[in-house]
PDB file of C-alpha atoms in Angstrom:
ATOM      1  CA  UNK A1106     117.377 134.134 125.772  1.00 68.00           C
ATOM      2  CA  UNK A1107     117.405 130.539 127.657  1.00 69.00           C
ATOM      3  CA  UNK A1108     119.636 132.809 130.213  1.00 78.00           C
ATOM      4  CA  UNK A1109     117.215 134.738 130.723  1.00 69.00           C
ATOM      5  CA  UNK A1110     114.384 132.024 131.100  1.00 71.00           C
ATOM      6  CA  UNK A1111     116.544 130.626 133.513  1.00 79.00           C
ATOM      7  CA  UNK A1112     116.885 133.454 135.889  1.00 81.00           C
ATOM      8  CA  UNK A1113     113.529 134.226 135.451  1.00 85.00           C
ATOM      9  CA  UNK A1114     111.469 130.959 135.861  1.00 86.00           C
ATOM     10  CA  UNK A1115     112.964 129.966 139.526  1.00 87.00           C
ATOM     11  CA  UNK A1116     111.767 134.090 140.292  1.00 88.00           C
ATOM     12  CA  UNK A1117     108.377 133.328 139.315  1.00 90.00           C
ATOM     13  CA  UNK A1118     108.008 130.639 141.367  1.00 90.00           C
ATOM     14  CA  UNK A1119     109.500 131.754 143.953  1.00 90.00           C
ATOM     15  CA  UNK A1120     106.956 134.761 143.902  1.00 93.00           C
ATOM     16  CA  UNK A1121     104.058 131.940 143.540  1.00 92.00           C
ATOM     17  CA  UNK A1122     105.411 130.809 146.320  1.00 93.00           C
ATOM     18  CA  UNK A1123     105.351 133.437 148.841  1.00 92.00           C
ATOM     19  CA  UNK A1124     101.704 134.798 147.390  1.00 93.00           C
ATOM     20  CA  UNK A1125     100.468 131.570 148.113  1.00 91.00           C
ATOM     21  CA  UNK A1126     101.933 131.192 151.357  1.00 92.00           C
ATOM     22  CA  UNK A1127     100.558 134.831 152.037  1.00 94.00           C
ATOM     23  CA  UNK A1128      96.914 133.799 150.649  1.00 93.00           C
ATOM     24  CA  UNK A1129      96.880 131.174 152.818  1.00 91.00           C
ATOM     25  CA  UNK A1130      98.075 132.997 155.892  1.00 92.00           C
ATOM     26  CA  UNK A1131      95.139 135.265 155.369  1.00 94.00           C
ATOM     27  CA  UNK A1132      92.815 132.585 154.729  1.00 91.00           C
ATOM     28  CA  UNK A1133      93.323 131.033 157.807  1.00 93.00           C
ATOM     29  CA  UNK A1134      93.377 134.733 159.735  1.00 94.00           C
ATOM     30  CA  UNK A1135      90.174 135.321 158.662  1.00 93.00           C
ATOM     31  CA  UNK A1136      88.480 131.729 159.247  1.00 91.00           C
ATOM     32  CA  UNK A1137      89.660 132.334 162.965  1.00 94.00           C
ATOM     33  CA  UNK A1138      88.398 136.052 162.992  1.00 94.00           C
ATOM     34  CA  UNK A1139      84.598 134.402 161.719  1.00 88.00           C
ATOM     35  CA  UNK A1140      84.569 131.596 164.408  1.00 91.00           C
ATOM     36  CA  UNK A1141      85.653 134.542 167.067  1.00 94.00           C
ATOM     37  CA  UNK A1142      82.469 136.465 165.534  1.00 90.00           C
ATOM     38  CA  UNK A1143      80.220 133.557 165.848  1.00 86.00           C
ATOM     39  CA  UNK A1144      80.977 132.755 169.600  1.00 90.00           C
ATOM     40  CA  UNK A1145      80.671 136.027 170.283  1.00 91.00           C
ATOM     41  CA  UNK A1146      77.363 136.645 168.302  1.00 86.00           C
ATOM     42  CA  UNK A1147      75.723 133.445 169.754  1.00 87.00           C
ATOM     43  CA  UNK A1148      77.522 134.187 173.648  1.00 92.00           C
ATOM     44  CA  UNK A1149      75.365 137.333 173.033  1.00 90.00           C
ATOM     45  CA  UNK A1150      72.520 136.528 171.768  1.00 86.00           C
ATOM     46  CA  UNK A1151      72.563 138.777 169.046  1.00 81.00           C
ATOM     47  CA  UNK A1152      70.667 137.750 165.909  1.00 76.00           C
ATOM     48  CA  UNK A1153      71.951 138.533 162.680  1.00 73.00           C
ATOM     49  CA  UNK A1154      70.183 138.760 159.273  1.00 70.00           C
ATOM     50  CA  UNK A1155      72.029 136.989 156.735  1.00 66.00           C
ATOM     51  CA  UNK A1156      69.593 137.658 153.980  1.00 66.00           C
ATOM     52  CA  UNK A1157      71.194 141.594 154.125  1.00 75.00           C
ATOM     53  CA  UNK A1158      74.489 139.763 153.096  1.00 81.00           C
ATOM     54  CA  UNK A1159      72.823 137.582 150.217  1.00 88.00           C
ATOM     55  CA  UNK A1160      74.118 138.319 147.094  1.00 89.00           C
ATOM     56  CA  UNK A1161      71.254 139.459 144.425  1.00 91.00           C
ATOM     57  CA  UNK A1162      71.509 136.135 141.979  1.00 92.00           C
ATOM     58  CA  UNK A1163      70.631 133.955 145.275  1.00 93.00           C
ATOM     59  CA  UNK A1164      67.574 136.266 145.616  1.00 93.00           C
ATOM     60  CA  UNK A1165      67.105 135.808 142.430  1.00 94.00           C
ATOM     61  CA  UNK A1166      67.237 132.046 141.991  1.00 95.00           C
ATOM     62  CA  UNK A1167      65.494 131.730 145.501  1.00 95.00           C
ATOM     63  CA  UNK A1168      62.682 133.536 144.170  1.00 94.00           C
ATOM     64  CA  UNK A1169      62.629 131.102 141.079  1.00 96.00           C
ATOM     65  CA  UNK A1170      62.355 128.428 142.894  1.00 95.00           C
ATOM     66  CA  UNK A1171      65.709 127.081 142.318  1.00 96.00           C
ATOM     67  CA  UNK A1172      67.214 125.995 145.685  1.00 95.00           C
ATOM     68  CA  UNK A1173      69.560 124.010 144.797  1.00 96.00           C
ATOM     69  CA  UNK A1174      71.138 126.642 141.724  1.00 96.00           C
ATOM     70  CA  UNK A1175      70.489 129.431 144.752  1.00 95.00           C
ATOM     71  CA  UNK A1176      72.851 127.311 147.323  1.00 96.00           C
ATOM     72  CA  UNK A1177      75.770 126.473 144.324  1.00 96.00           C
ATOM     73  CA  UNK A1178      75.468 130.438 143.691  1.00 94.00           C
ATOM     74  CA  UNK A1179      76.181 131.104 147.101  1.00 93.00           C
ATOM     75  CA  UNK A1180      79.022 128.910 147.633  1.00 93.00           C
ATOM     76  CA  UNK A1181      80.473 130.083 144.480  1.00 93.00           C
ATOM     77  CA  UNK A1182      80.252 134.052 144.927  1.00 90.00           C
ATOM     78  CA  UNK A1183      81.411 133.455 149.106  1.00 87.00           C
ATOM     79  CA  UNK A1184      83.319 130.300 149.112  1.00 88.00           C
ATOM     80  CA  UNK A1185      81.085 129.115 152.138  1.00 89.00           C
ATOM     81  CA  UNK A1186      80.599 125.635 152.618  1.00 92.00           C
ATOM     82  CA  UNK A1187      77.800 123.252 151.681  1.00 94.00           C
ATOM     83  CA  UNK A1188      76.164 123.615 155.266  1.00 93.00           C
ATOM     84  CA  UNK A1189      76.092 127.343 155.488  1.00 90.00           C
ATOM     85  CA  UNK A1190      75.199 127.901 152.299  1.00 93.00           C
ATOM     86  CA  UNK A1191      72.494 125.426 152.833  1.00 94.00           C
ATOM     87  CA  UNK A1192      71.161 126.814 155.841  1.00 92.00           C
ATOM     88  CA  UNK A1193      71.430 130.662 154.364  1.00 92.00           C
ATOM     89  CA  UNK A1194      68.984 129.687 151.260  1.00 94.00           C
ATOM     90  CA  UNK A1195      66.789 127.379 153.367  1.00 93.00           C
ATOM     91  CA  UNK A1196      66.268 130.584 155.436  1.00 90.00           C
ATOM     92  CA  UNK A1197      65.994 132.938 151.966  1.00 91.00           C
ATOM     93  CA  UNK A1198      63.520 130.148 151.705  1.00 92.00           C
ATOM     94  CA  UNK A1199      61.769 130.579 154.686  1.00 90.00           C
ATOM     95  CA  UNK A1200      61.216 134.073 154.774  1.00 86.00           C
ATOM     96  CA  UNK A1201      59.446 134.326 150.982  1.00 77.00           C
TER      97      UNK A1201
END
C-alpha cells in the first residue's frame, strides 16, 4: 500500500501541475483576447450594453438597493475586478 502511495502522490502532483500551468495559460489568453476587444470596441466607437451580460442576482440586488452586495456579486460570479465591477453596477444603477 505505501508503494502504491508513493507512485501515486508524485502523479498527482504532477497532474496539478500541468492543469495549473494550463489554467493559467488560458487565463492569460483570454485577458489578452478582452484588452484586444476593448481597443477595438473603443477604436470603433461601438457601444456595448453590459447590462445584457449582467447576471440576474446583480439585477436583483441593484434593484434592492444594495450596491455594494450587487458589485461583490458581480466580481464573484465573473471574476472582474473591483473597477469594472464598480463601473458595471454604477451603470445598472444609472439606468433604473
Amino acid at each position: 500500500m505505501a508503494e502504491f502511495l508513493g507512485v501515486l502522490f508524485p502523479c498527482l502532483v504532477a497532474i496539478y501541475i500541468l492543469l495549473h500551468t494550463q489554467l493559467d495559460s488560458y487565463r492569460k489568453r483570454i485577458r489578452f483576447l478582452e484588452v484586444k476587444v476593448d481597443a477595438l470596441i473603443k477604436q470603433t466607437g461601438i457601444e456595448i450594453d453590459n447590462s445584457i451580460q449582467v447576471p440576474v442576482e446583480v439585477h436583483n440586488a441593484v434593484k434592492a438597493g444594495h450596491r455594494l452586495k450587487a458589485i461583490r456579486l458581480y466580481r464573484n460570479i465573473t471574476g472582474a475586478g473591483l473597477k469594472e465591477a464598480s463601473e458595471v453596477v454604477n451603470d445598472l444603477v444609472k439606468k433604473t
